[in-house]
Structures are given as structure tokens and as C-alpha cells.
Amino acid sequence: MSLLANILFFLPLCFVICLVSSTLRRESIAEIFRVGTKLFLKMSFGIILVCGLTYLVMEWRLGY
Amino acid sequence: MRLDDRHDGPLSFELGVGLAHRPHHLGPTDLKVDEVIGIVDHSSLVGVGVSHTKFGSKNGHGSLRSLRAPGIIDKCSQGRKMRKAIRLVGIGSLPYRQPNAALGLLGRKCLAIAADWPHRVVKEIHVDGLTPIAFFLCAAFAVWFVVQSDPRQRTGVLLSWLFPGAGHLYLGHKQRGLLLGGLVLATFLAGLIIADFRNISPLDRHPIWGIAHFFGGLMSALTAGGTASLMIERDNPYYMVGCLYSGVACLLNILVMIDAYDLASAAAPVAATAENEETAA
């Protein structure tokens, strides 16, 4: 799979996970969407950053 | 076990035999350019490496091993000679003056073992150990839940397990139930479509994912029953993505059940207080 396909498959699933996990202990739907979207942005940025750094370290140390 | 003519539903035969695993395809990622010798028009000295069938696992997912004859020595540079020597003799006899090369080779072997581990778990351990343990833990948790919960909590969680969001509808949270049920169901259907409707089969195709599909309730059971006769006829590159989507949707239903339990627990004291007030009046 290409990098674009990976990202396109990852982002919707990550968004759903963030939305469902942010429903616990929250009352209103608007708050759920607000917290879930914020969590999705943070998680996506974090995962993509960590993956990019891991790739660069592997390329530097192991020659992949 | 007995099979007769025109026996359309040989269930015991299906359960006893199961489906064979597909062969592992040799793809471009399994090949690696070994070394290019500095001689023009002599292509036979260009080698490739393939998965070593005797390293790390039984199914060919191990380190790379050269196909070329070991007598060919590259004379271009000292570094190339050392790399070739490392590849031919293995890590056990590395010279002490090459720590970087040793670390690199160790890293490659660790990565190969780490990449191979989930495959070995899926292929070798699931039937003997992991699946019975998981089902035993689920059964123990279910018994504990039935003993300590009240009927409203039990009904809410059971309905949520049977169909995502149904417990919320039962508890009176219509919008929340529609949102959660819609998200879980949409993810589950997306996984089905991506995997050509052939990824829900708890006991034969994917025992590990079957543990996750257990939490999908009726959604998983109906899909498994409806798609059991479909055979995998083409190599779908996104098949595992479909498995991931459907499996994650079923696992997200655990959160939906917990939310239903939470809402039922929060509503229970209010109802109890109202009953007490009526009794006192």
C-alpha cells in the first residue's frame, strides 16, 4: 500500500475512535464532537510525527 | 462423521476441516539487491536476497540470505568486503572493529523477529492458548457482571452488545444512541466493503479477529452467517484493512456498552430517589 492509501485509511478510523472514546462521561453531542475533533487532531499529528521520526531513524541507522 | 450424496450443509465437515491458508506470495519487498559488481555487461554477478526459510519461523518471514555463490568476492572497497563478509558468516563471527555494522545487522535481525512475532501468534498460538483464555475471561466477566448489576444496567448493556446504540435507545438517550450506533455500524460496513464481505468468520478464517467480532453481537453473527458461503477468489490488497475496520468497530462497541452501563448507573439513583419520595408521601 502506498503512503497516501495508508493515510486515507488511517484518518477516518482514527476519527471514529476519537469520537466514540470521547462520549464517555460527556453529556451533550456538541461537546462530544468538540472534544473528539480535538483529540483526533492531536492523535493524528502525534502518530504521524512519531512514524516520520521512526522512519528517519531507521533510514539513518539501518539503511532502509 | 458421515457425508452422503446431495448433502448441502455438511457442518461437521466444515468445522472439522476448515479452510487452508493461502500460500505466501513472493513480492518486491521480499527481494533486495545484494551487491552490484563493478564489471560492465556481466549481469550474472548481480544477486538478490530472499527470505531465509530456516531463520526465525517456519513460514519464510525471516532475515535475508544471499542466493549468490559465496566464492565471489567484491574487490571495490574495504567497506564492501566487510559488508559481504558479515552477510556470509553471520553475526556470531563479526570482527570487533566493526561495531556499527554489528549494530546494523543486530537491528535488522531484531526487526525481522519483531515483524514476524504477530504472524506467529496468529498462525500458531491462537487455537491452543489465546482463544480459550480470552473466552474464559469474557465468560468470567459476564458472570461477575450479572451478579453485581441491576436489571436496568443488564438490559442496557445486553441491548448495546446485541446492536450498537440499542441500549441507549432503551435508556432514553436517542441522539447519543443514534450517533454511537451509526459510527460503529458505518465502520463495520466500511470494513466489510473494503474486504469484499469476506472478513467476518469467527472460528475458521480469523480466530484472533473472532475475539473482537464477539463484541459485535448480532452485527457479527448475522454477517458471519450471511457471508459464510463466500470464498476468497482474488488477492485483495486492502483485505487486512477491512479486517482492521470491522474488528475495531466491534471493539468500539465495548465502549458503547460501557457508556450504556454508565448512563444506566447514573439514572438508577434518580429513579430510586423518586421511589423513596413516593413511598414517604
Short mmCIF file of C-alpha atoms in Angstrom, two decimals:
data_model
loop_
_atom_site.label_atom_id
_atom_site.label_comp_id
_atom_site.label_asym_id
_atom_site.label_seq_id
_atom_site.Cartn_x
_atom_site.Cartn_y
_atom_site.Cartn_z
CA MET A 1 0.00 0.00 0.00
CA SER A 2 1.16 3.48 -0.76
CA LEU A 3 1.66 6.15 1.87
CA LEU A 4 -1.40 8.02 0.58
CA ALA A 5 -3.59 4.90 0.86
CA ASN A 6 -2.30 4.29 4.38
CA ILE A 7 -3.15 7.83 5.43
CA LEU A 8 -6.56 7.74 3.75
CA PHE A 9 -7.44 4.53 5.55
CA PHE A 10 -5.98 5.67 8.86
CA LEU A 11 -7.62 9.09 9.24
CA PRO A 12 -11.34 8.08 9.16
CA LEU A 13 -10.75 5.17 11.53
CA CYS A 14 -8.82 7.42 13.89
CA PHE A 15 -11.66 9.98 13.78
CA VAL A 16 -14.27 7.35 14.66
CA ILE A 17 -12.13 6.00 17.51
CA CYS A 18 -11.67 9.52 18.90
CA LEU A 19 -15.39 10.33 18.66
CA VAL A 20 -16.56 7.12 20.32
CA SER A 21 -13.94 7.28 23.05
CA SER A 22 -14.84 10.90 23.84
CA THR A 23 -18.50 10.07 24.52
CA LEU A 24 -17.81 8.56 27.92
CA ARG A 25 -18.85 10.84 30.79
CA ARG A 26 -19.94 13.66 28.46
CA GLU A 27 -23.47 14.88 28.22
CA SER A 28 -24.03 16.94 25.07
CA ILE A 29 -23.41 15.89 21.48
CA ALA A 30 -21.72 19.23 20.70
CA GLU A 31 -19.20 18.67 23.48
CA ILE A 32 -18.54 15.14 22.23
CA PHE A 33 -17.79 16.43 18.74
CA ARG A 34 -15.61 19.25 20.04
CA VAL A 35 -13.52 17.01 22.31
CA GLY A 36 -13.40 14.21 19.73
CA THR A 37 -12.18 16.51 16.96
CA LYS A 38 -9.53 17.99 19.22
CA LEU A 39 -8.39 14.51 20.24
CA PHE A 40 -8.35 13.40 16.60
CA LEU A 41 -6.12 16.32 15.55
CA LYS A 42 -3.72 15.74 18.44
CA MET A 43 -3.58 11.97 17.93
CA SER A 44 -3.12 12.18 14.15
CA PHE A 45 -0.38 14.76 14.47
CA GLY A 46 1.36 12.71 17.18
CA ILE A 47 1.18 9.42 15.33
CA ILE A 48 2.32 10.88 12.02
CA LEU A 49 5.18 12.71 13.77
CA VAL A 50 6.34 9.57 15.61
CA CYS A 51 6.07 7.46 12.44
CA GLY A 52 8.08 10.02 10.46
CA LEU A 53 10.78 10.16 13.12
CA THR A 54 10.92 6.35 13.33
CA TYR A 55 11.26 6.14 9.56
CA LEU A 56 14.07 8.70 9.52
CA VAL A 57 15.92 6.89 12.35
CA MET A 58 15.56 3.56 10.56
CA GLU A 59 16.79 5.07 7.32
CA TRP A 60 19.74 6.66 9.10
CA ARG A 61 20.80 3.69 11.26
CA LEU A 62 19.74 0.66 9.25
CA GLY A 63 19.77 1.93 5.69
CA TYR A 64 16.14 1.16 4.89
CA MET B 1 -18.93 -38.11 10.70
CA ARG B 2 -20.85 -39.21 7.60
CA LEU B 3 -21.30 -37.50 4.25
CA ASP B 4 -23.95 -38.56 1.75
CA ASP B 5 -24.86 -37.51 -1.78
CA ARG B 6 -26.58 -34.13 -2.08
CA HIS B 7 -25.53 -33.28 1.45
CA ASP B 8 -25.73 -29.49 1.12
CA GLY B 9 -24.81 -28.44 4.65
CA PRO B 10 -22.02 -30.66 6.00
CA LEU B 11 -21.49 -28.57 9.13
CA SER B 12 -19.39 -31.14 10.96
CA PHE B 13 -17.13 -31.48 7.94
CA GLU B 14 -16.74 -27.70 7.68
CA LEU B 15 -15.91 -27.35 11.36
CA GLY B 16 -13.56 -30.30 11.38
CA VAL B 17 -11.53 -29.40 8.31
CA GLY B 18 -11.66 -25.63 7.88
CA LEU B 19 -10.07 -23.58 5.14
CA ALA B 20 -6.45 -23.94 4.05
CA HIS B 21 -4.15 -20.99 4.50
CA ARG B 22 -3.20 -19.21 1.31
CA PRO B 23 0.40 -19.52 0.12
CA HIS B 24 2.73 -16.64 0.78
CA HIS B 25 3.29 -14.61 -2.37
CA LEU B 26 6.82 -13.53 -3.17
CA GLY B 27 6.55 -9.76 -3.66
CA PRO B 28 9.04 -6.99 -4.43
CA THR B 29 9.56 -6.27 -0.75
CA ASP B 30 10.91 -9.80 -0.27
CA LEU B 31 13.70 -9.15 -2.73
CA LYS B 32 16.71 -7.00 -2.09
CA VAL B 33 19.57 -6.05 -4.34
CA ASP B 34 22.57 -7.79 -2.85
CA GLU B 35 25.55 -6.12 -4.50
CA VAL B 36 26.38 -4.82 -7.94
CA ILE B 37 29.84 -5.87 -9.07
CA GLY B 38 31.79 -3.26 -10.96
CA ILE B 39 32.00 -5.19 -14.24
CA VAL B 40 30.04 -3.97 -17.27
CA ASP B 41 27.87 -6.44 -19.21
CA HIS B 42 28.14 -9.20 -16.65
CA SER B 43 24.67 -9.35 -15.19
CA SER B 44 25.03 -12.81 -13.71
CA LEU B 45 27.04 -11.38 -10.82
CA VAL B 46 24.14 -9.22 -9.64
CA GLY B 47 22.46 -11.11 -6.81
CA VAL B 48 19.23 -10.79 -4.90
CA GLY B 49 18.31 -11.95 -1.41
CA VAL B 50 15.15 -13.82 -0.48
CA SER B 51 13.59 -14.73 2.85
CA HIS B 52 15.63 -17.30 4.73
CA THR B 53 13.32 -20.25 5.25
CA LYS B 54 15.19 -21.60 8.25
CA PHE B 55 15.60 -18.44 10.29
CA GLY B 56 13.13 -17.38 12.96
CA SER B 57 9.99 -19.07 11.66
CA LYS B 58 8.55 -21.90 9.68
CA ASN B 59 6.88 -19.75 7.07
CA GLY B 60 9.68 -17.85 5.45
CA HIS B 61 9.45 -14.46 7.18
CA GLY B 62 13.00 -14.19 8.41
CA SER B 63 16.20 -12.44 7.56
CA LEU B 64 17.59 -12.01 4.09
CA ARG B 65 20.02 -14.52 2.69
CA SER B 66 22.07 -14.23 -0.44
CA LEU B 67 21.33 -16.51 -3.37
CA ARG B 68 24.70 -15.89 -4.97
CA ALA B 69 27.61 -18.26 -4.66
CA PRO B 70 29.77 -17.37 -1.62
CA GLY B 71 33.03 -17.52 -3.54
CA ILE B 72 32.51 -14.24 -5.39
CA ILE B 73 34.41 -11.52 -3.60
CA ASP B 74 33.90 -7.86 -4.32
CA LYS B 75 37.22 -6.01 -4.57
CA CYS B 76 35.96 -2.47 -4.93
CA SER B 77 36.48 -1.28 -1.34
CA GLN B 78 37.17 -2.47 2.16
CA GLY B 79 33.67 -1.49 3.31
CA ARG B 80 32.02 -3.61 0.68
CA LYS B 81 34.20 -6.57 1.56
CA MET B 82 33.25 -6.23 5.20
CA ARG B 83 29.54 -5.98 4.45
CA LYS B 84 29.77 -9.06 2.31
CA ALA B 85 31.71 -10.94 4.97
CA ILE B 86 29.10 -10.03 7.57
CA ARG B 87 26.31 -11.27 5.36
CA LEU B 88 28.03 -14.55 4.60
CA VAL B 89 29.31 -15.57 8.02
CA GLY B 90 26.52 -14.21 10.25
CA ILE B 91 26.65 -12.15 13.40
CA GLY B 92 28.36 -14.76 15.56
CA SER B 93 31.79 -14.23 13.99
CA LEU B 94 31.79 -10.49 13.37
CA PRO B 95 35.15 -8.72 13.71
CA TYR B 96 35.36 -6.48 16.79
CA ARG B 97 36.43 -3.45 14.77
CA GLN B 98 33.01 -3.05 13.12
CA PRO B 99 30.57 -2.04 15.90
CA ASN B 100 28.36 -0.01 13.56
CA ALA B 101 27.96 -2.89 11.15
CA ALA B 102 27.26 -5.24 14.05
CA LEU B 103 24.60 -2.92 15.42
CA GLY B 104 23.07 -2.59 11.98
CA LEU B 105 22.86 -6.33 11.50
CA LEU B 106 21.54 -6.82 15.03
CA GLY B 107 18.89 -4.19 14.35
CA ARG B 108 17.87 -5.94 11.14
CA LYS B 109 17.56 -9.28 12.91
CA CYS B 110 15.56 -7.70 15.76
CA LEU B 111 13.25 -6.01 13.28
CA ALA B 112 12.77 -9.27 11.40
CA ILE B 113 11.89 -11.10 14.62
CA ALA B 114 9.60 -8.28 15.78
CA ALA B 115 7.83 -8.22 12.41
CA ASP B 116 7.46 -11.98 12.49
CA TRP B 117 6.02 -12.21 16.02
CA PRO B 118 2.36 -11.25 15.35
CA HIS B 119 2.31 -13.60 12.37
CA ARG B 120 3.50 -16.48 14.56
CA VAL B 121 0.92 -15.64 17.22
CA VAL B 122 -1.88 -15.70 14.66
CA LYS B 123 -0.65 -18.87 12.99
CA GLU B 124 0.49 -21.00 15.89
CA ILE B 125 -0.83 -19.96 19.29
CA HIS B 126 -4.43 -18.94 18.74
CA VAL B 127 -6.13 -22.34 18.90
CA ASP B 128 -4.04 -23.79 21.69
CA GLY B 129 -3.82 -20.95 24.15
CA LEU B 130 -5.08 -17.49 23.43
CA THR B 131 -8.65 -18.06 22.28
CA PRO B 132 -9.78 -20.31 25.17
CA ILE B 133 -8.19 -17.93 27.67
CA ALA B 134 -9.97 -14.95 26.09
CA PHE B 135 -13.33 -16.70 26.07
CA PHE B 136 -12.85 -17.86 29.66
CA LEU B 137 -12.06 -14.29 30.77
CA CYS B 138 -15.12 -12.98 28.90
CA ALA B 139 -17.36 -15.62 30.49
CA ALA B 140 -15.98 -14.88 33.97
CA PHE B 141 -16.54 -11.16 33.46
CA ALA B 142 -20.10 -11.80 32.20
CA VAL B 143 -20.92 -13.85 35.31
CA TRP B 144 -19.48 -11.18 37.58
CA PHE B 145 -21.46 -8.51 35.72
CA VAL B 146 -24.75 -10.41 36.00
CA VAL B 147 -24.23 -10.93 39.74
CA GLN B 148 -23.41 -7.33 40.67
CA SER B 149 -25.62 -5.28 38.28
CA ASP B 150 -29.29 -4.31 38.43
CA PRO B 151 -31.83 -5.25 35.71
CA ARG B 152 -31.72 -1.83 34.04
CA GLN B 153 -27.95 -1.97 33.65
CA ARG B 154 -28.10 -5.55 32.43
CA THR B 155 -30.73 -4.78 29.81
CA GLY B 156 -28.91 -1.67 28.59
CA VAL B 157 -25.59 -3.47 28.23
CA LEU B 158 -27.16 -6.55 26.65
CA LEU B 159 -29.03 -4.48 24.07
CA SER B 160 -25.87 -2.49 23.31
CA TRP B 161 -24.00 -5.74 22.81
CA LEU B 162 -26.68 -7.13 20.53
CA PHE B 163 -26.85 -3.98 18.42
CA PRO B 164 -24.72 -0.85 18.94
CA GLY B 165 -26.81 2.03 20.26
CA ALA B 166 -29.89 -0.05 21.11
CA GLY B 167 -29.08 0.16 24.82
CA HIS B 168 -29.01 3.95 24.65
CA LEU B 169 -32.37 3.98 22.90
CA TYR B 170 -33.75 1.74 25.65
CA LEU B 171 -32.36 4.11 28.30
CA GLY B 172 -33.93 7.13 26.60
CA HIS B 173 -30.78 8.67 25.06
CA LYS B 174 -31.96 8.74 21.47
CA GLN B 175 -29.42 11.14 19.92
CA ARG B 176 -26.49 9.51 21.68
CA GLY B 177 -27.65 6.04 20.65
CA LEU B 178 -28.07 7.04 17.03
CA LEU B 179 -24.64 8.71 16.97
CA LEU B 180 -22.78 5.79 18.55
CA GLY B 181 -24.72 3.13 16.66
CA GLY B 182 -24.25 4.96 13.38
CA LEU B 183 -20.50 5.37 13.89
CA VAL B 184 -19.93 1.74 14.86
CA LEU B 185 -22.20 0.37 12.14
CA ALA B 186 -20.66 2.61 9.46
CA THR B 187 -17.14 1.50 10.43
CA PHE B 188 -18.21 -2.14 10.42
CA LEU B 189 -19.85 -1.82 6.98
CA ALA B 190 -16.82 0.06 5.62
CA GLY B 191 -14.61 -2.85 6.71
CA LEU B 192 -16.95 -5.33 5.06
CA ILE B 193 -16.95 -3.43 1.77
CA ILE B 194 -13.16 -2.97 1.78
CA ALA B 195 -12.62 -6.71 2.40
CA ASP B 196 -15.22 -7.87 -0.15
CA PHE B 197 -17.59 -9.11 2.59
CA ARG B 198 -15.24 -11.97 3.43
CA ASN B 199 -13.66 -10.89 6.70
CA ILE B 200 -16.24 -11.94 9.31
CA SER B 201 -15.80 -15.59 10.09
CA PRO B 202 -15.03 -16.07 13.76
CA LEU B 203 -13.77 -19.63 14.00
CA ASP B 204 -12.03 -20.58 10.78
CA ARG B 205 -10.72 -17.59 8.79
CA HIS B 206 -9.62 -15.24 11.57
CA PRO B 207 -9.61 -16.72 15.09
CA ILE B 208 -7.83 -13.68 16.51
CA TRP B 209 -10.27 -11.22 14.94
CA GLY B 210 -13.05 -13.56 16.07
CA ILE B 211 -12.36 -12.45 19.63
CA ALA B 212 -13.04 -8.88 18.55
CA HIS B 213 -16.06 -9.90 16.46
CA PHE B 214 -17.59 -11.47 19.58
CA PHE B 215 -18.29 -7.96 20.88
CA GLY B 216 -20.19 -7.07 17.71
CA GLY B 217 -23.14 -9.17 18.84
CA LEU B 218 -25.87 -9.66 16.25
CA MET B 219 -23.98 -7.49 13.78
CA SER B 220 -21.14 -10.03 13.66
CA ALA B 221 -23.34 -13.11 13.95
CA LEU B 222 -25.66 -12.14 11.09
CA THR B 223 -22.75 -11.14 8.86
CA ALA B 224 -20.85 -14.33 9.62
CA GLY B 225 -23.93 -16.41 8.84
CA GLY B 226 -24.70 -14.50 5.67
CA THR B 227 -21.19 -14.49 4.23
CA ALA B 228 -20.02 -17.95 5.31
CA SER B 229 -20.51 -19.38 1.83
CA LEU B 230 -18.40 -16.71 0.10
CA MET B 231 -14.94 -17.86 -0.90
CA ILE B 232 -11.82 -15.73 -1.26
CA GLU B 233 -11.31 -15.70 -5.01
CA ARG B 234 -8.98 -12.77 -5.60
CA ASP B 235 -6.00 -11.21 -3.90
CA ASN B 236 -7.39 -8.05 -2.33
CA PRO B 237 -4.51 -5.76 -1.26
CA TYR B 238 -6.78 -4.00 1.24
CA TYR B 239 -8.14 -7.17 2.83
CA MET B 240 -6.37 -6.67 6.15
CA VAL B 241 -7.54 -3.05 6.24
CA GLY B 242 -11.11 -4.34 6.04
CA CYS B 243 -10.38 -6.78 8.86
CA LEU B 244 -8.99 -3.90 10.91
CA TYR B 245 -12.02 -1.67 10.31
CA SER B 246 -14.56 -4.35 11.22
CA GLY B 247 -12.53 -5.55 14.20
CA VAL B 248 -12.08 -2.02 15.56
CA ALA B 249 -15.82 -1.36 15.10
CA CYS B 250 -16.62 -4.41 17.23
CA LEU B 251 -14.08 -3.35 19.85
CA LEU B 252 -15.56 0.15 19.90
CA ASN B 253 -18.85 -1.49 20.82
CA ILE B 254 -17.23 -2.29 24.18
CA LEU B 255 -17.02 1.46 24.79
CA VAL B 256 -20.66 1.79 23.72
CA MET B 257 -21.62 -0.91 26.25
CA ILE B 258 -19.61 0.83 28.98
CA ASP B 259 -21.35 4.10 28.15
CA ALA B 260 -24.76 2.42 28.36
CA TYR B 261 -23.81 0.92 31.72
CA ASP B 262 -22.63 4.32 32.89
CA LEU B 263 -25.87 6.00 31.84
CA ALA B 264 -27.95 3.28 33.49
CA SER B 265 -25.90 3.64 36.68
CA ALA B 266 -26.36 7.39 36.65
CA ALA B 267 -30.12 7.05 36.13
CA ALA B 268 -30.61 4.40 38.81
CA PRO B 269 -30.14 6.66 41.91
CA VAL B 270 -32.59 9.21 40.47
CA ALA B 271 -35.23 6.51 40.00
CA ALA B 272 -34.53 5.12 43.47
CA THR B 273 -34.90 8.60 45.00
CA ALA B 274 -38.21 9.15 43.22
CA GLU B 275 -39.47 5.81 44.51
CA ASN B 276 -38.39 6.71 48.06
CA GLU B 277 -40.18 10.06 47.86
CA GLU B 278 -43.36 8.36 46.67
CA THR B 279 -43.09 5.83 49.50
CA ALA B 280 -42.55 8.58 52.07
CA ALA B 281 -45.51 10.58 50.73
#
